[in-house]
CSV table of C-alpha atoms in Angstrom, one decimal:
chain,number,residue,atom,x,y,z
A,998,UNK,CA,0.0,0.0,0.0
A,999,UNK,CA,3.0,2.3,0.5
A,1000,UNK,CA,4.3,1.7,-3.0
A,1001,UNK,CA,0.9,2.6,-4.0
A,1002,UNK,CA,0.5,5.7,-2.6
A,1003,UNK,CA,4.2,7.1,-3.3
A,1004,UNK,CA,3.1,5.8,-7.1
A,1005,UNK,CA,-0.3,8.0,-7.3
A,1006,UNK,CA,1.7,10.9,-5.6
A,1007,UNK,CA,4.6,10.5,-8.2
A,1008,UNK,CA,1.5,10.5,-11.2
A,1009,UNK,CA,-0.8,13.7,-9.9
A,1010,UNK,CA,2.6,15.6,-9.6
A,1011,UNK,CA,3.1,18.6,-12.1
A,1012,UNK,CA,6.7,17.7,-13.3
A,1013,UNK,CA,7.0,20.4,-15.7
A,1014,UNK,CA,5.8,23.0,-13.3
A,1015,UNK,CA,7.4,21.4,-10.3
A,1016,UNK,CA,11.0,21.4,-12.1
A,1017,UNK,CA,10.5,25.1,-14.0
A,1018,UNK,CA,9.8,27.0,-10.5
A,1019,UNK,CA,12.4,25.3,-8.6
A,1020,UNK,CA,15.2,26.3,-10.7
A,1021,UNK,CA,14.1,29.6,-11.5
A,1022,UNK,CA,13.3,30.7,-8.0
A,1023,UNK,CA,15.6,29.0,-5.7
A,1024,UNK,CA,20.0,28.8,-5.8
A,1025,UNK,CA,20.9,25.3,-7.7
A,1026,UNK,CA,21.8,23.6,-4.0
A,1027,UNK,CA,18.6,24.0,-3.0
A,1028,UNK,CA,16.7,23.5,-6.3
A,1029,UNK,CA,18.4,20.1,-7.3
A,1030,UNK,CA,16.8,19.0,-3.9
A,1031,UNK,CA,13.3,19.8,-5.7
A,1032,UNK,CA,12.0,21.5,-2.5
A,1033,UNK,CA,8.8,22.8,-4.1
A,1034,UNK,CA,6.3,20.2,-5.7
A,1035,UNK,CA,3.5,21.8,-8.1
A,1036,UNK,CA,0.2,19.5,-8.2
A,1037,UNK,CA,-2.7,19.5,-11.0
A,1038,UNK,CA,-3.7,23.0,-12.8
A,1039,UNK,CA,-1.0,25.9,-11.8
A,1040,UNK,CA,-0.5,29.1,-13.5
A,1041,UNK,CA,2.5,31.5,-12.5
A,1042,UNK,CA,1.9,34.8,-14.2
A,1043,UNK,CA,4.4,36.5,-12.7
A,1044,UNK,CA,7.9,35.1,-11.2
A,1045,UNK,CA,10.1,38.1,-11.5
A,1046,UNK,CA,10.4,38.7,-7.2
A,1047,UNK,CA,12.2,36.0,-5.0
A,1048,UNK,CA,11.8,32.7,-2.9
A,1049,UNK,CA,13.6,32.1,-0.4
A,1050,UNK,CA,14.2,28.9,1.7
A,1051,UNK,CA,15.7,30.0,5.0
A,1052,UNK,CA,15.3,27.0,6.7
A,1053,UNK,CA,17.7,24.3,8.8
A,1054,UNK,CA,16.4,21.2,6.5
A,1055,UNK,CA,15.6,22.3,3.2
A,1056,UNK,CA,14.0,18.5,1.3
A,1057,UNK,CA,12.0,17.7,-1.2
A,1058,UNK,CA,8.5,18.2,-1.3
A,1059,UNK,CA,8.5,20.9,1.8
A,1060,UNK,CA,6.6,23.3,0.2
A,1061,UNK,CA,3.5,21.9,-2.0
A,1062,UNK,CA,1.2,24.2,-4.0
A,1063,UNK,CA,-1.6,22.8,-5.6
A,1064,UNK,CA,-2.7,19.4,-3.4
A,1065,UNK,CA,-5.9,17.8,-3.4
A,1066,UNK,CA,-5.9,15.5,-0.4
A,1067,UNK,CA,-7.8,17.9,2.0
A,1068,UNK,CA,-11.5,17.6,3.1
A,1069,UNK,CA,-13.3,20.3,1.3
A,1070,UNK,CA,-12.9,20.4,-2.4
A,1071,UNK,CA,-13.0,23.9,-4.5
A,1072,UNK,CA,-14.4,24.3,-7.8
A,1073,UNK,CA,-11.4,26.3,-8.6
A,1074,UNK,CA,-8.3,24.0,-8.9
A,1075,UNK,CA,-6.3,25.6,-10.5
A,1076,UNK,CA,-3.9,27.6,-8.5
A,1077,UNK,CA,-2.6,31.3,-9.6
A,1078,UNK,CA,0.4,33.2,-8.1
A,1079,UNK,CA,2.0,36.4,-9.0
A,1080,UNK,CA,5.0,37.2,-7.4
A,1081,UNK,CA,7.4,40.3,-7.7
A,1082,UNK,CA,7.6,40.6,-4.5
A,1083,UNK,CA,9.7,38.1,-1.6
A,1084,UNK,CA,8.6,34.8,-0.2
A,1085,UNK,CA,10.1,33.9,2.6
A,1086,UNK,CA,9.7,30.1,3.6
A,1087,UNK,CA,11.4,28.7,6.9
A,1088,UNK,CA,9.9,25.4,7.4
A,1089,UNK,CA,7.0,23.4,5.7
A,1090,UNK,CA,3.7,24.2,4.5
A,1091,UNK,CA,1.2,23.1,1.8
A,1092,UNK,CA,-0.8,25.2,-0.3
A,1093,UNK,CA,-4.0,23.2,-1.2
A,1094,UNK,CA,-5.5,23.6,-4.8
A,1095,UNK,CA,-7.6,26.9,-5.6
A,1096,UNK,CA,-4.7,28.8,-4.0
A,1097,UNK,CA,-4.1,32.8,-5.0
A,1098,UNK,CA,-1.2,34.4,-3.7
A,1099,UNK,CA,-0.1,37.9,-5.1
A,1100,UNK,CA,2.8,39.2,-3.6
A,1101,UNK,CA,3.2,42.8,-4.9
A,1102,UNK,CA,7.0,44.4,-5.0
A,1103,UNK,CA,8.5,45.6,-2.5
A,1104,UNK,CA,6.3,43.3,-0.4
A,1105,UNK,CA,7.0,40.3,2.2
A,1106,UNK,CA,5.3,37.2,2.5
A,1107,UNK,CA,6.5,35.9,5.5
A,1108,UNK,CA,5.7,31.4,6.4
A,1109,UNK,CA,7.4,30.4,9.4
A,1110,UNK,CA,5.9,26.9,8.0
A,1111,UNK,CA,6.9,23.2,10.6
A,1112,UNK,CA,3.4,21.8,9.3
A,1113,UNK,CA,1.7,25.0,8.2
A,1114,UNK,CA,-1.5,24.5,6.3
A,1115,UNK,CA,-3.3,26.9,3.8
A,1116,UNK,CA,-6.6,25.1,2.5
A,1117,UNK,CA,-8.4,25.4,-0.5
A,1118,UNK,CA,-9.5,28.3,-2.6
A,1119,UNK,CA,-7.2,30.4,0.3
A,1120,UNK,CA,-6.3,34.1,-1.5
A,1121,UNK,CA,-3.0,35.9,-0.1
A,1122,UNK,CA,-2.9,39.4,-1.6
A,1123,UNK,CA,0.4,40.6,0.5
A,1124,UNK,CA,1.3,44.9,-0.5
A,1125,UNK,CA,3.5,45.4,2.5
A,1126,UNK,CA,4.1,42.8,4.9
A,1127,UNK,CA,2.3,39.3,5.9
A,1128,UNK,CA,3.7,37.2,8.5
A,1129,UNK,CA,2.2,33.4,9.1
A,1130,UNK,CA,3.8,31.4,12.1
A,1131,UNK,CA,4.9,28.0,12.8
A,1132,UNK,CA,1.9,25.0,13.2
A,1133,UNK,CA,-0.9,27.6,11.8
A,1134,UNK,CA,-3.8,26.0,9.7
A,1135,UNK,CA,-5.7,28.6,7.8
A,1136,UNK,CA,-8.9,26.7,6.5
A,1137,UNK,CA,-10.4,27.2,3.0
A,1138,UNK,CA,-11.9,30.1,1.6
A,1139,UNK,CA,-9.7,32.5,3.5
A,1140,UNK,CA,-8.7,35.8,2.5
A,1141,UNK,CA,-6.0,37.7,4.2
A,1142,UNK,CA,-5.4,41.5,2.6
A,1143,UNK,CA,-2.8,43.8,3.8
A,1144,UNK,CA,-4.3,46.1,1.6
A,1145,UNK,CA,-7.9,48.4,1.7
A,1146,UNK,CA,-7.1,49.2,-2.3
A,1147,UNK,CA,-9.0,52.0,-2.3
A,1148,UNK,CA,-8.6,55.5,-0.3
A,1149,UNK,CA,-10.9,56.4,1.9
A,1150,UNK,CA,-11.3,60.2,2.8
A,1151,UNK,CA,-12.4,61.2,6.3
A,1152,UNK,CA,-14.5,64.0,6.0
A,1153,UNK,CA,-15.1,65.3,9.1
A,1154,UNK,CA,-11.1,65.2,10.1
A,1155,UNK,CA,-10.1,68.0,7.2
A,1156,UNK,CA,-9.6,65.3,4.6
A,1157,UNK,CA,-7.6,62.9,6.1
A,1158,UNK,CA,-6.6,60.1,3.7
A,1159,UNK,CA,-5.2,56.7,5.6
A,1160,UNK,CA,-2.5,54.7,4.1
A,1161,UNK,CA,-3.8,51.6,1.8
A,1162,UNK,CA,-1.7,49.3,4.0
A,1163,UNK,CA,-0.9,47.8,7.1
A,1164,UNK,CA,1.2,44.6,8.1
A,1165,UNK,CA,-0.6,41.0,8.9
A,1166,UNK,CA,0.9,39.1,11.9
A,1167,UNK,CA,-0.4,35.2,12.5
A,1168,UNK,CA,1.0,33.6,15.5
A,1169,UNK,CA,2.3,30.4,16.3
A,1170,UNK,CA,-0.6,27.6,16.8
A,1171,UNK,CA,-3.5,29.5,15.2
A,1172,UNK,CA,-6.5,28.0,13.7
A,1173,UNK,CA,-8.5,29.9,11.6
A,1174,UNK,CA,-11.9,28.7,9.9
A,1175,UNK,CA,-13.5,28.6,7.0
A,1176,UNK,CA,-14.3,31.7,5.2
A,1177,UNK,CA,-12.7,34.3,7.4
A,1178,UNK,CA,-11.1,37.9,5.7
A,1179,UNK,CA,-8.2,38.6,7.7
A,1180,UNK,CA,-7.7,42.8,7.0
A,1181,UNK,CA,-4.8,44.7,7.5
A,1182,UNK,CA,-3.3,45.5,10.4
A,1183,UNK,CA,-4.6,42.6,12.1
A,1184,UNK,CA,-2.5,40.6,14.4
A,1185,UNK,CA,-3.6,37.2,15.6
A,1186,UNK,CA,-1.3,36.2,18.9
A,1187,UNK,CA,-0.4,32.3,19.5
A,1188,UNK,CA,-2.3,29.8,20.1
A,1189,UNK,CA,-5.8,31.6,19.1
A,1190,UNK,CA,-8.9,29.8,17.3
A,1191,UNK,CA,-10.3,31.8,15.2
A,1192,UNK,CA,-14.4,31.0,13.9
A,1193,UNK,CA,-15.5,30.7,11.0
A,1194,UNK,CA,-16.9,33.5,8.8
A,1195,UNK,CA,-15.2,35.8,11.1
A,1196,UNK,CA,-13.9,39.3,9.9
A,1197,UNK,CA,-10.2,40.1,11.5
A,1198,UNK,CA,-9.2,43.8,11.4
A,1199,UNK,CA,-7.4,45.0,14.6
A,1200,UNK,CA,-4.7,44.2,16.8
A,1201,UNK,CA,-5.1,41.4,19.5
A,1202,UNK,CA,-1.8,41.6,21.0
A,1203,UNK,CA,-2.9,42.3,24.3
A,1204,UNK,CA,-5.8,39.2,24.1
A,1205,UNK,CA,-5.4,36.5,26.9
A,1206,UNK,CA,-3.8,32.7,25.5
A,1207,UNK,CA,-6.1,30.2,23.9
A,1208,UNK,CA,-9.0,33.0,23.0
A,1209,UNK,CA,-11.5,32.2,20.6
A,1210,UNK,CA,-12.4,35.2,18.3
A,1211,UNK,CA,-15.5,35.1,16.1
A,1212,UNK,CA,-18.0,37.8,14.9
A,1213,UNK,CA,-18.1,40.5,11.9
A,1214,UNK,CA,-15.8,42.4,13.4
A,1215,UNK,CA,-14.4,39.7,15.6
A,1216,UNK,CA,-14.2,40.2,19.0
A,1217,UNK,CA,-13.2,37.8,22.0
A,1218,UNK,CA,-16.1,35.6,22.5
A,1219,UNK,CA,-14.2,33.0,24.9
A,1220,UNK,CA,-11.0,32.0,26.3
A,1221,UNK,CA,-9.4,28.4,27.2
A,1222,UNK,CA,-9.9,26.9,24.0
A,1223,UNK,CA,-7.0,25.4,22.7
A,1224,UNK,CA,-6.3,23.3,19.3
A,1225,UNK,CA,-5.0,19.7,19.2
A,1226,UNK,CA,-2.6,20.1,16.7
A,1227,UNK,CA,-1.0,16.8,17.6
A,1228,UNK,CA,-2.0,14.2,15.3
A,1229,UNK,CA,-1.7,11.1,17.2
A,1230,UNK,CA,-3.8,13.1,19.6
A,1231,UNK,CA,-6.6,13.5,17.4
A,1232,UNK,CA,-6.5,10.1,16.3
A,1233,UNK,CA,-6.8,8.7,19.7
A,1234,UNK,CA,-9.8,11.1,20.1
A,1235,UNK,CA,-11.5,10.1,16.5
A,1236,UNK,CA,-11.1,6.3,18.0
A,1237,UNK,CA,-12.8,7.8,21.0
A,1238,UNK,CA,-15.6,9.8,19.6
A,1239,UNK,CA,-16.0,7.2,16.6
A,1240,UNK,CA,-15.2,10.1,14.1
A,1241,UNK,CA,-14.1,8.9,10.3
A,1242,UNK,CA,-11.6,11.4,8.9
A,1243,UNK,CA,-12.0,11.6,5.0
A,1244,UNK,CA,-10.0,13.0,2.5
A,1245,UNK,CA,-10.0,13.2,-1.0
C-alpha cells in the first residue's frame, strides 16, 4: 500500500511546473533537492520577485502548492500566483489547490511553515508585509489582505486620507476557519482559534492565551480553547468519539 501511494503521488505531480519553479526561484543547492512540488492546474503569471528557503532542512516536497488531499474540495483548482515581490519560507507548508497568492513588489510574505497548512481556494494578496507562524492552519476560503485598495477620505477630520496598507501578523498555533477575511493590520497572537466567517481587522496583541475570536468584526467571544494540533492526539480522540476522517 506504501508503494501505491508514493506511485499516485509520483503521477498527480506537475513535473513540468514542479522542475520550472524550482530552478528559477531558488539557488541550484537547493533546487536540485526539488523543494517545491507543483500538483494538477498551476499558472504562474508573474515570477520576476524572490523565494527564499531560509530554513535548517531544506528537502524535497517541503513546500506543496496545488494538493488535493484535503476535506473540502474547491471548484477552482487551478492555483494562480504572481510574485514580484519576496517569499520567505522557513519550514513546511502546503498550499491546497484553488490557492491565490499575489505578492506585490516591494512586499513580504513571511511562512514560518513546521506543518503549516493553507486550504483550499485560500487568497493571499500581501502589498507590505504578511507574517504566518509556525503549526498555523488557515482553513479554505480564506482571504487575508494587507491592503484596503481604495482610499478612503475622512470627511469630518479636514480630509484625512489613511495609508492603503498595514502589516498582517499570525502567530504560532493559530487555527483559523473557513471563510474568514483577515484585514490589515490585524495581528492574531499564538495559540488563538479563530471561527468561521469571522472578519479580522485589529490588533489582538494584548488578548489573553487560547482565545476564541469570532464575529463581523471579531471580538473575544471565549477563552481556554486550545487546538490539538497533535496528530496522534486527534486520532486517539477520532477512535474515542467514533469520528471517520475523509480525505480526497
Amino acid at each position: 500500500m506504501g508503494y501505491l501511494r508514493v506511485l499516485r503521488r509520483l503521477l498527480k505531480t506537475n513535473w513540468w511546473k514542479t522542475f520550472w519553479i524550482n530552478f528559477k526561484m531558488l539557488p541550484f543547492r537547493q533546487a536540485c533537492k526539488f523543494p517545491i512540488y507543483v500538483y494538477g492546474k498551476a499558472q504562474f503569471r508573474n515570477l520576476s520577485g524572490k523565494i527564499i528557503i531560509d530554513a535548517k532542512d531544506v528537502y524535497s516536497g517541503m513546500i506543496k502548492i496545488g494538493k488535493k488531499d484535503y476535506y473540502v474540495a474547491t471548484a477552482v483548482q487551478k492555483c494562480v500566483w504572481n510574485v514580484s515581490g519576496t517569499i520567505l519560507f522557513h519550514g513546511s507548508v502546503h498550499f491546497m489547490q484553488g490557492s491565490y497568492v499575489l505578492v506585490a513588489p516591494n512586499a513580504t510574505l513571511e511562512i514560518t511553515g513546521n506543518h503549516g497548512l493553507c486550504g483550499s481556494n485560500i487568497r493571499i494578496c500581501c502589498f507590505d508585509h504578511i507574517s504566518i507562524g509556525q503549526n498555523v492552519e488557515l482553513t479554505w476560503d480564506i482571504q487575508l489582505m494587507d491592503s484596503s485598495f481604495h482610499y478612503v477620505e475622512l470627511l469630518n477630520k479636514e480630509g484625512l486620507v489613511k495609508p492603503l496598507t498595514a502589516p498582517i501578523h499570525i502567530g504560532d498555533y493559530v487555527w483559523v476557519g473557513n471563510r474568514t477575511t483577515i484585514a490589515k493590520g490585524s495581528v492574531i497572537p499564538s495559540h488563538t482559534v479563530v471561527a468561521s466567517n469571522s472578519v479580522v481587522n485589529k490588533d489582538f496583541s494584548d488578548i489573553e492565551p487560547d482565545s476564541l475570536l469570532a464575529g463581523m468584526p471579531a471580538t473575544v467571544k471565549a477563552t481556554g480553547y486550545h487546538r490539538i494540533f497533535d496528530k496522534k492526539q486527534e486520532r486517539n480522540f477520532d477512535q474515542q468519539f467514533g469520528y471517520t476522517r475523509t480525505h480526497l
